mmCIF file of C-alpha atoms and ligand atoms in Angstrom:
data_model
loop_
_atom_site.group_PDB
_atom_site.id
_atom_site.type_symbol
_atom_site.label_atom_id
_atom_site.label_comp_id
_atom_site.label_asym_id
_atom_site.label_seq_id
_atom_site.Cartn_x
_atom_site.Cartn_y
_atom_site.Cartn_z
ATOM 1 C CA UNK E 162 0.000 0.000 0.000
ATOM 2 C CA UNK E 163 1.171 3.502 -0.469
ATOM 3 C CA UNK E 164 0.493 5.755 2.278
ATOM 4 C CA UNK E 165 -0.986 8.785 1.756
ATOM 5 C CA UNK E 166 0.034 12.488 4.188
ATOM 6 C CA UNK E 167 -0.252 15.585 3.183
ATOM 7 C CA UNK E 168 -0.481 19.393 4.135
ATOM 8 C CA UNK E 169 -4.296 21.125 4.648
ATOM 9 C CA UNK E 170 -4.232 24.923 4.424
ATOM 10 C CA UNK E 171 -6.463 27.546 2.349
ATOM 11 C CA UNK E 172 -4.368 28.381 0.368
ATOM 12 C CA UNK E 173 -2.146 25.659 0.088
ATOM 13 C CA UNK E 174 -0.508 25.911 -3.349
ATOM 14 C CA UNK E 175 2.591 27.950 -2.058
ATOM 15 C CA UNK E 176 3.785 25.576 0.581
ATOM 16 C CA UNK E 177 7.120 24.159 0.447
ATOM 17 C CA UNK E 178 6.183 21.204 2.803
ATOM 18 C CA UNK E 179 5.656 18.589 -0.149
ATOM 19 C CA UNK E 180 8.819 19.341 -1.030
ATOM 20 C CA UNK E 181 10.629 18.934 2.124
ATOM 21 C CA UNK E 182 8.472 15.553 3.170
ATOM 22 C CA UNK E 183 8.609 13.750 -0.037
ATOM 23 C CA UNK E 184 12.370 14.554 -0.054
ATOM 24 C CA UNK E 185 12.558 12.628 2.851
ATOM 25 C CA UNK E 186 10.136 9.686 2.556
ATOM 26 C CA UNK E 187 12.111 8.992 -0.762
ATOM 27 C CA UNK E 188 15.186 9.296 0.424
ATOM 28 C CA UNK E 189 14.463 6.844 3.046
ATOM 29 C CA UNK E 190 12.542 4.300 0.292
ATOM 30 C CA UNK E 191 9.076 4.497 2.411
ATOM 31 C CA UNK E 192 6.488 4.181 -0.041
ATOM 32 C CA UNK E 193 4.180 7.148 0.648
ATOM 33 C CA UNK E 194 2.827 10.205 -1.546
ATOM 34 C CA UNK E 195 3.033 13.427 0.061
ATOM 35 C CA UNK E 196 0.194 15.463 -1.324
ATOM 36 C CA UNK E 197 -0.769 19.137 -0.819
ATOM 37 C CA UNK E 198 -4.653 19.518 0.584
ATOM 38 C CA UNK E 199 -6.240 22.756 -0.173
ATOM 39 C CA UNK E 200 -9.402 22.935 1.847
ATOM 40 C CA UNK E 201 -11.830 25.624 2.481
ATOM 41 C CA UNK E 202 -13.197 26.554 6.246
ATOM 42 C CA UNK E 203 -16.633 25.265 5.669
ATOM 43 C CA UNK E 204 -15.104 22.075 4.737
ATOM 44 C CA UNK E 205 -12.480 21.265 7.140
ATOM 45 C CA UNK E 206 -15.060 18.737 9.349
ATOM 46 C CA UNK E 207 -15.035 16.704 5.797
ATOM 47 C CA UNK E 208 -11.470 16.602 6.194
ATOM 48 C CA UNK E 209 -10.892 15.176 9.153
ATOM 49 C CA UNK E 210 -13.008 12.416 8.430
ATOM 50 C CA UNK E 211 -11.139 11.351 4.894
ATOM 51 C CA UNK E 212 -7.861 11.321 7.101
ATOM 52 C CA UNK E 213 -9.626 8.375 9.160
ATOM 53 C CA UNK E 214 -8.612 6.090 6.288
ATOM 54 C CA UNK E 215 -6.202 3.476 6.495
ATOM 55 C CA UNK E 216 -4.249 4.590 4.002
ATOM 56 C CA UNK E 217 -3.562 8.300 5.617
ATOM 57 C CA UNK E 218 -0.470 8.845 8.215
ATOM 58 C CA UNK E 219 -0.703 11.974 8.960
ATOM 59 C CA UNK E 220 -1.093 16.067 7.896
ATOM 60 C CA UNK E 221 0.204 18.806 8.251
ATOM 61 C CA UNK E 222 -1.570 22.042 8.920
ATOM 62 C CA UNK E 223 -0.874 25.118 8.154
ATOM 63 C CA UNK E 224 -2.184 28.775 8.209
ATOM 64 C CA UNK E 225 -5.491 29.152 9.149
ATOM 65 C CA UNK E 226 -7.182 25.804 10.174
ATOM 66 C CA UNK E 227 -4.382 25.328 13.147
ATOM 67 C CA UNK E 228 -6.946 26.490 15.595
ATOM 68 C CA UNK E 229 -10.047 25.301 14.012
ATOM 69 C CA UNK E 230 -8.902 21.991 13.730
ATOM 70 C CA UNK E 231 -8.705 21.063 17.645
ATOM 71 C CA UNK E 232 -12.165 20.244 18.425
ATOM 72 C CA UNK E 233 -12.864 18.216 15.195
ATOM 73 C CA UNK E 234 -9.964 15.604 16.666
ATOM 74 C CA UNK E 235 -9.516 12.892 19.101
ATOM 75 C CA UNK E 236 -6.945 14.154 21.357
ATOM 76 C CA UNK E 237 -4.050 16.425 21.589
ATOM 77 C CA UNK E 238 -0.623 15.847 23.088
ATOM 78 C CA UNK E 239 0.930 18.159 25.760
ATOM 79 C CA UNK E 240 2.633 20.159 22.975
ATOM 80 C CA UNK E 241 -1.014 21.145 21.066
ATOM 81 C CA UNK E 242 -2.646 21.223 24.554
ATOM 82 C CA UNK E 243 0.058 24.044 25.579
ATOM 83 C CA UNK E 244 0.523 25.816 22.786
ATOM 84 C CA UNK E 245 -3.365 25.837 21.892
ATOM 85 C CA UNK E 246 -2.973 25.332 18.036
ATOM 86 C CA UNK E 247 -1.857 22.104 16.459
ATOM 87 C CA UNK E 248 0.628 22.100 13.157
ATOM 88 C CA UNK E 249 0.651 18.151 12.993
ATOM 89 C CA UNK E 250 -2.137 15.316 13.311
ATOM 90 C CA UNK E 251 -0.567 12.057 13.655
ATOM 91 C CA UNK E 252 -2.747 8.531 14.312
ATOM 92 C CA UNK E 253 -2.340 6.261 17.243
ATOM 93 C CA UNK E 254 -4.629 2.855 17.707
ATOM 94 C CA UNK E 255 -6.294 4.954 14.565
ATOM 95 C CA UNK E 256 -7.110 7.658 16.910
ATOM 96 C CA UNK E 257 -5.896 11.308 15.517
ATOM 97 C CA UNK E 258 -3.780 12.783 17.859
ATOM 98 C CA UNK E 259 -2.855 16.739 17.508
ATOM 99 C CA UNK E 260 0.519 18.026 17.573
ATOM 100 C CA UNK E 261 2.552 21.098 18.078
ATOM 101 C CA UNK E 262 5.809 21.161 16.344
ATOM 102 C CA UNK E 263 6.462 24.813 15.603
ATOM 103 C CA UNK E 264 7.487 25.113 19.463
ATOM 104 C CA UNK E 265 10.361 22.569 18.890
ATOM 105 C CA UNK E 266 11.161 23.471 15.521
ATOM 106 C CA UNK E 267 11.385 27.250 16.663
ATOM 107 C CA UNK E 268 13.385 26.120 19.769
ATOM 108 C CA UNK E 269 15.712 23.930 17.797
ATOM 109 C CA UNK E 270 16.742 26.889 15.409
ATOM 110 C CA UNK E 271 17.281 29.591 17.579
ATOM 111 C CA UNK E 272 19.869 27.305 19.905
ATOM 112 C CA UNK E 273 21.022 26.218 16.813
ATOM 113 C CA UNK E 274 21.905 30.380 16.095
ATOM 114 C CA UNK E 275 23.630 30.485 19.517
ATOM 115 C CA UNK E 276 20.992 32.193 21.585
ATOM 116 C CA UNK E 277 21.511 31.091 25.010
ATOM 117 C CA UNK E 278 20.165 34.109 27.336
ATOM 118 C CA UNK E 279 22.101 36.499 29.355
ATOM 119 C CA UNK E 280 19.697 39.268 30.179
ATOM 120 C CA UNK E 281 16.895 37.225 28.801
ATOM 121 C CA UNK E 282 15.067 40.350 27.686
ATOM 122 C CA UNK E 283 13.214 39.793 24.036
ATOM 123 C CA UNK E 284 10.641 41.598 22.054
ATOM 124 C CA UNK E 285 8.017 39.345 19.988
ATOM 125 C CA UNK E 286 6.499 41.378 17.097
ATOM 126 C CA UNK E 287 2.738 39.927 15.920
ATOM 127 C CA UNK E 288 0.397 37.884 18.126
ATOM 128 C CA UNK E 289 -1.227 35.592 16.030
ATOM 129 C CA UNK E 290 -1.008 31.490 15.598
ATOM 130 C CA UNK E 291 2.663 31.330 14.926
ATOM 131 C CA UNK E 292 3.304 33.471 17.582
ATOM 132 C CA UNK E 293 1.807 31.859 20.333
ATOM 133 C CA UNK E 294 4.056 28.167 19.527
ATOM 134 C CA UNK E 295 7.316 31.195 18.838
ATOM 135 C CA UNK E 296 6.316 32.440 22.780
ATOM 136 C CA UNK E 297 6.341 29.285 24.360
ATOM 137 C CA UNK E 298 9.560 28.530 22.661
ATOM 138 C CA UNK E 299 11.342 31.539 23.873
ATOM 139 C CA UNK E 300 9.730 30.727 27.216
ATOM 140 C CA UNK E 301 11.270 27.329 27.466
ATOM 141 C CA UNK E 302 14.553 28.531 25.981
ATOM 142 C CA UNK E 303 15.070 30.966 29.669
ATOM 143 C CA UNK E 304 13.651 34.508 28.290
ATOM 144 C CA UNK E 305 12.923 36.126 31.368
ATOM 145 C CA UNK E 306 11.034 39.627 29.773
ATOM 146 C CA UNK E 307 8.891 38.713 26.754
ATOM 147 C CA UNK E 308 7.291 42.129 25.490
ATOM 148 C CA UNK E 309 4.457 41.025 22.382
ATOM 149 C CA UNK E 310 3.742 43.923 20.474
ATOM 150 C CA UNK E 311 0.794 43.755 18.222
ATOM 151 C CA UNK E 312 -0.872 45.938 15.522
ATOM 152 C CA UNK E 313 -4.713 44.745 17.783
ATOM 153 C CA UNK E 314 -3.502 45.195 21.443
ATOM 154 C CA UNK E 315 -6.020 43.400 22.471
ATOM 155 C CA UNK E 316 -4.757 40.217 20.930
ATOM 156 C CA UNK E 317 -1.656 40.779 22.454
ATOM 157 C CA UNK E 318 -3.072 41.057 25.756
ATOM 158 C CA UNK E 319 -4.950 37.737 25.340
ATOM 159 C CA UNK E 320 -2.029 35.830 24.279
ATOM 160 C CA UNK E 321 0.054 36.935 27.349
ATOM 161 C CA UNK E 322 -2.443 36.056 29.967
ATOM 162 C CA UNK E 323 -2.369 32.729 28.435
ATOM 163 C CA UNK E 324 1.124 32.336 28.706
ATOM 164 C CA UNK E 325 0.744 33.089 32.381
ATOM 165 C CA UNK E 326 0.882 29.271 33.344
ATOM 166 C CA UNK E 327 3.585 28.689 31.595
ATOM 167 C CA UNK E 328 5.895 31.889 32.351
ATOM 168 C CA UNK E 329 5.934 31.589 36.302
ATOM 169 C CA UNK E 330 9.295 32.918 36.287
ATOM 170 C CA UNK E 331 9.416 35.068 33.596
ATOM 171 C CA UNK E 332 7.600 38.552 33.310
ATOM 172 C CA UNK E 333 5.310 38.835 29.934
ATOM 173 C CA UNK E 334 4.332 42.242 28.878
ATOM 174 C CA UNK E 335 2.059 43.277 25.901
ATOM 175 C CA UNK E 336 1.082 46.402 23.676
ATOM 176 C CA UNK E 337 0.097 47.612 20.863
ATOM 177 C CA UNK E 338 2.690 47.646 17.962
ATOM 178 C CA UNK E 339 2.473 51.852 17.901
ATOM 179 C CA UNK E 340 2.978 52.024 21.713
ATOM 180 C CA UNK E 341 5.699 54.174 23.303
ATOM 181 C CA UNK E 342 7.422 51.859 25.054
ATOM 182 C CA UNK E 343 8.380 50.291 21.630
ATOM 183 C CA UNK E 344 11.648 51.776 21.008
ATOM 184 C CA UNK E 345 13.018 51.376 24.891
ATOM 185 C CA UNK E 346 12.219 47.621 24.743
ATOM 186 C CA UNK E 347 13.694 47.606 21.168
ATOM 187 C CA UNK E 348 17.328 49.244 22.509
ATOM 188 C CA UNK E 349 17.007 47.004 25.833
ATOM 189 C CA UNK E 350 16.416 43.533 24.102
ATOM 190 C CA UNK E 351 18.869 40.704 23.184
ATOM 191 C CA UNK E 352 16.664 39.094 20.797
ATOM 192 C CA UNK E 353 14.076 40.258 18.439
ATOM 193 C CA UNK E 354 11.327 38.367 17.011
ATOM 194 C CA UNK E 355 9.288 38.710 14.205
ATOM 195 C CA UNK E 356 5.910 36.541 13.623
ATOM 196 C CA UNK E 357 4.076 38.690 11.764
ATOM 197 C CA UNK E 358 3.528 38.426 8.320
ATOM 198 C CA UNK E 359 4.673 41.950 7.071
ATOM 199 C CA UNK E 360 7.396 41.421 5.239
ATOM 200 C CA UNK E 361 6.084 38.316 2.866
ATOM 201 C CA UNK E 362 5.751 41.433 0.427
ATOM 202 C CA UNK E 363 9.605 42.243 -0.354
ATOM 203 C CA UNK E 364 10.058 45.692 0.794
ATOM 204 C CA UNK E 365 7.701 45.733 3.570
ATOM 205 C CA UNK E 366 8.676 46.541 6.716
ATOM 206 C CA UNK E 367 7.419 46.036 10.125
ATOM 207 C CA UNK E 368 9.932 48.234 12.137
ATOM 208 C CA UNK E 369 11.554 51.651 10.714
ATOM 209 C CA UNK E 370 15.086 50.522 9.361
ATOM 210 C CA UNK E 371 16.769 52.955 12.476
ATOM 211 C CA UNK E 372 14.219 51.036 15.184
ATOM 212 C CA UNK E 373 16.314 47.852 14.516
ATOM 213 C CA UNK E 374 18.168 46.821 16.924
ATOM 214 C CA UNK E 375 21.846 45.910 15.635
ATOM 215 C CA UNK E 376 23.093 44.361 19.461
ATOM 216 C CA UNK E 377 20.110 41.583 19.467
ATOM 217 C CA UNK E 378 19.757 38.604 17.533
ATOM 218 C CA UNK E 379 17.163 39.703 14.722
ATOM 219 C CA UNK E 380 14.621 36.498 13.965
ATOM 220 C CA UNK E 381 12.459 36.602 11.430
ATOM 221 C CA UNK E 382 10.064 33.331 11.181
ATOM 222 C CA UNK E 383 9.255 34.253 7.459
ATOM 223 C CA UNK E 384 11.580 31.986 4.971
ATOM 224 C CA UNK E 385 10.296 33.421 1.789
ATOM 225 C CA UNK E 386 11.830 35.944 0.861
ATOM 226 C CA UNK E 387 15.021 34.302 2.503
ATOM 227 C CA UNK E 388 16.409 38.099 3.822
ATOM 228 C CA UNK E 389 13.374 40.072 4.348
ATOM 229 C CA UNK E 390 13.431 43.939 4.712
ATOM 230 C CA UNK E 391 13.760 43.508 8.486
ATOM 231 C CA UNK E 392 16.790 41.066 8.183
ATOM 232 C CA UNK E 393 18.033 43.251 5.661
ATOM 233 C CA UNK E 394 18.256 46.240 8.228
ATOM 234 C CA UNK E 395 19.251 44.174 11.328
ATOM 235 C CA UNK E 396 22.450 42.808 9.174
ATOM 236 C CA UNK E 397 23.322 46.295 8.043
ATOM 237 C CA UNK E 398 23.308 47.168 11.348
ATOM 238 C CA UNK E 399 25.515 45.037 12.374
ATOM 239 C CA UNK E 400 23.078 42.376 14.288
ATOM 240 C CA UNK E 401 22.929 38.642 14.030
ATOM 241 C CA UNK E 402 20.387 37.213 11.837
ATOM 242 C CA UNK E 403 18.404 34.261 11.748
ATOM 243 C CA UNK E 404 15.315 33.311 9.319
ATOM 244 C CA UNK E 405 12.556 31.054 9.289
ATOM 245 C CA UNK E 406 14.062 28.372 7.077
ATOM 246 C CA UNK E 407 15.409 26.118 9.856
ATOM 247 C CA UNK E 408 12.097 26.570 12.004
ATOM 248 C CA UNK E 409 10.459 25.453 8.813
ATOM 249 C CA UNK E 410 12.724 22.303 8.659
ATOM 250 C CA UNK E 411 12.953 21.203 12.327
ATOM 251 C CA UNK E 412 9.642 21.301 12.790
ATOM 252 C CA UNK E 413 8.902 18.983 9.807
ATOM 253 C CA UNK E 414 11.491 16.619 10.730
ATOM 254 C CA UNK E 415 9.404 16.819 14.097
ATOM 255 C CA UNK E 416 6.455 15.413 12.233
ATOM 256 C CA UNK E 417 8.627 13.114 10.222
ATOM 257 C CA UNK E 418 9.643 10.785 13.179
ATOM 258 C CA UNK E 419 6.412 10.731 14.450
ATOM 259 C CA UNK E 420 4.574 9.540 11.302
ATOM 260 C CA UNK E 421 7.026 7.514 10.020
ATOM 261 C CA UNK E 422 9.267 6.061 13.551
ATOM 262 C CA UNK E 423 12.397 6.885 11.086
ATOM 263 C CA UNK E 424 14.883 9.500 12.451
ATOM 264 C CA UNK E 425 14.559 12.542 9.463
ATOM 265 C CA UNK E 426 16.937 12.958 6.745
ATOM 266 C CA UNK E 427 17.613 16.864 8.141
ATOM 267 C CA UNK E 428 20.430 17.577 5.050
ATOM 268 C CA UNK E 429 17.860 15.791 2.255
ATOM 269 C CA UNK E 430 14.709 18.207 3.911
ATOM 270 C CA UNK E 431 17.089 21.474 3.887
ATOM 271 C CA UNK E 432 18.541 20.609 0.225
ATOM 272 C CA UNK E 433 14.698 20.067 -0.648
ATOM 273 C CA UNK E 434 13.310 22.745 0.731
ATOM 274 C CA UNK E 435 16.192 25.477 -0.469
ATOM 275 C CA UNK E 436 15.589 23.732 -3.565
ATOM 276 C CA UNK E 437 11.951 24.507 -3.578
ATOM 277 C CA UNK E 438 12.927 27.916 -2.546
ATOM 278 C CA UNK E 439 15.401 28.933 -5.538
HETATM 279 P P1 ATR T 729 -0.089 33.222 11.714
HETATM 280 O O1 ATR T 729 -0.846 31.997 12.115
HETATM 281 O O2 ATR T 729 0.807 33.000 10.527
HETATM 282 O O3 ATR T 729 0.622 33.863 12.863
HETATM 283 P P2 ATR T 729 -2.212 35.150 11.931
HETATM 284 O O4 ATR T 729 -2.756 34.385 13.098
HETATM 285 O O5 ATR T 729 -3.152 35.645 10.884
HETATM 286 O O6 ATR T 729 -1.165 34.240 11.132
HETATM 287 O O7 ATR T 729 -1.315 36.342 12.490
HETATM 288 C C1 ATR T 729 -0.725 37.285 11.660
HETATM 289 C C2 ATR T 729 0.055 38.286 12.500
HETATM 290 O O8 ATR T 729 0.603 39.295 11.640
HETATM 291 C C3 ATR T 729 -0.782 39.020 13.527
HETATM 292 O O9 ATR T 729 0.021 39.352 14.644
HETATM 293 C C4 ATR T 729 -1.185 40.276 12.750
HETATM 294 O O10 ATR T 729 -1.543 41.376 13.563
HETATM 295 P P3 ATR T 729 -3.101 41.539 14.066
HETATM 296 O O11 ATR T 729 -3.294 40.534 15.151
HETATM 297 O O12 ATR T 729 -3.167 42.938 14.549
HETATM 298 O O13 ATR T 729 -3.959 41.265 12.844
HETATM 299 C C5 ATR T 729 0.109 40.577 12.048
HETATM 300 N N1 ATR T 729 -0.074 41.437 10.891
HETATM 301 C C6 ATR T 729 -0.596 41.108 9.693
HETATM 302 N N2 ATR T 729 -0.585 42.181 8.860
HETATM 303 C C7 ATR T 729 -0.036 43.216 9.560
HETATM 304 C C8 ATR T 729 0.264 44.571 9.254
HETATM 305 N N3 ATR T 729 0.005 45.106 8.047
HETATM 306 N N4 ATR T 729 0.841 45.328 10.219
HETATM 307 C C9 ATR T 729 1.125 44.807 11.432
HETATM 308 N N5 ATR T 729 0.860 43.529 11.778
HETATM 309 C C10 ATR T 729 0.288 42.738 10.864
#
């Protein structure tokens, strides 16, 4: 039998995540099609149910059924149960099991760039699904001042008092994106994160080019375009950079192992999805 995974977004059609997981399932001869499942809202409940058949190991989902897609399964590990969004549906005893990898993929890359705290101070710019798996990552990594700024405050508000379990020893702050205390939290912080989705658009920026801090570590979780506009400025001002490519990979690999019990091919999934990038 071939199995059958897949990605289900809306839309879909841009995803690199074929190309990364049939990479791997090829190179390591397991006889499965990775497919790419564009699927509508209204529909998602459909879904769910087609992925109940034998043949199916798994999905990924992506961007904006992450949410959506909780009460419509089984269970959820710890990681989807934390987090409060899922990125990964895995089967066990046929039951389908929610997963968050895009803690541990997030996690992986940024020790992976070096960041080990020292003052543990670190502005998160956007406050939407991605961000909420980025702030438990830089939770568990030993930030000890998380500042979300947010174009809706409110939304930023929201997602700090839910860290509040999770952050006992760390202090969690949030604003709107246009607030004042911006720019002091900006000069103060060792790392800067970006999960918004300005900068998708080349040219578009989410922070004034002179608002960039060139002491932190600049993240950026979007990998397409590979340097955007905010990476741009942080590296001319003389900060680290890091983008969203190996967050991308590491938390597919995640995925990976648990579908398939084989440990990922990492250098096959970057080559793939650089590949898929070019
Ligand atoms: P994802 O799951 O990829 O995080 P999302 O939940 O739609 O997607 O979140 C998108 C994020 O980008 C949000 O923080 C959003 O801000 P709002 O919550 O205020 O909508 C942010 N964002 C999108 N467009 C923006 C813009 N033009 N300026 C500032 N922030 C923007």
């Amino acid at each position: 039998m071939t199995w059958r995974l897949g990605v289900v977004g809306y839309p879909v059609a841009h995803s690199i995540s074929p190309a990364i997981h049939q990479a791997a399932l090829d190179a390591l001869g397991i006889d499965a099609r990775y497919e790419r499942w564009p699927v509508a809202p209204a529909d998602l409940a459909a879904w769910v149910a087609m992925l109940r058949a034998p043949d199916v190991l798994g999905a990924s989902v992506t961007v904006p059924h992450k949410e959506a897609v909780i009460p419509l399964l089984d269970e959820l590990d710890d990681s989807a149960r934390r987090v409060g969004a899922v990125s990964a549906i895995a089967k066990a005893d046929g039951r389908l099991v929610g997963m968050n990898t895009d803690v541990t993929g997030f996690g992986r890359s940024l020790a992976e760039a070096g960041y080990g705290p020292r003052s543990g101070v670190a502005v998160m710019l956007g406050a939407g699904g991605a961000a909420r798996a980025v702030a438990h990552a830089l939770l568990a990594a030993g930030v000890r001042q998380l500042s979300i700024f947010n174009r809706d405050a409110a939304r930023a508000r929201a997602l700090a008092a839910s860290l509040a379990p999770v952050a006992a020893t760390a202090t969690v702050e949030a604003h709107a994106l246009d607030a004042p205390e911006l720019a002091d939290r900006l000069a103060a912080c060792e790392l800067l994160v970006n999960t918004t989705t300005v900068g998708m658009r080349p040219g578009d920026r989410i922070l004034p080019p002179d608002r960039v801090p060139g002491h932190a570590l600049v993240v950026d979780i979007i990998y397409s375009p590979p340097q955007t506009a905010l990476l741009a400025d942080a590296a001319a001002r003389g900060a680290r950079t890091l983008n969203g490519l190996p967050m991308l990979v590491y938390q597919a690999a995640v995925s990976f192992e648990r579908w398939t019990g084989r440990p990922a091919p990492l250098a096959t999934m970057f080559a793939a999805a650089r590949q898929a990038l070019a």
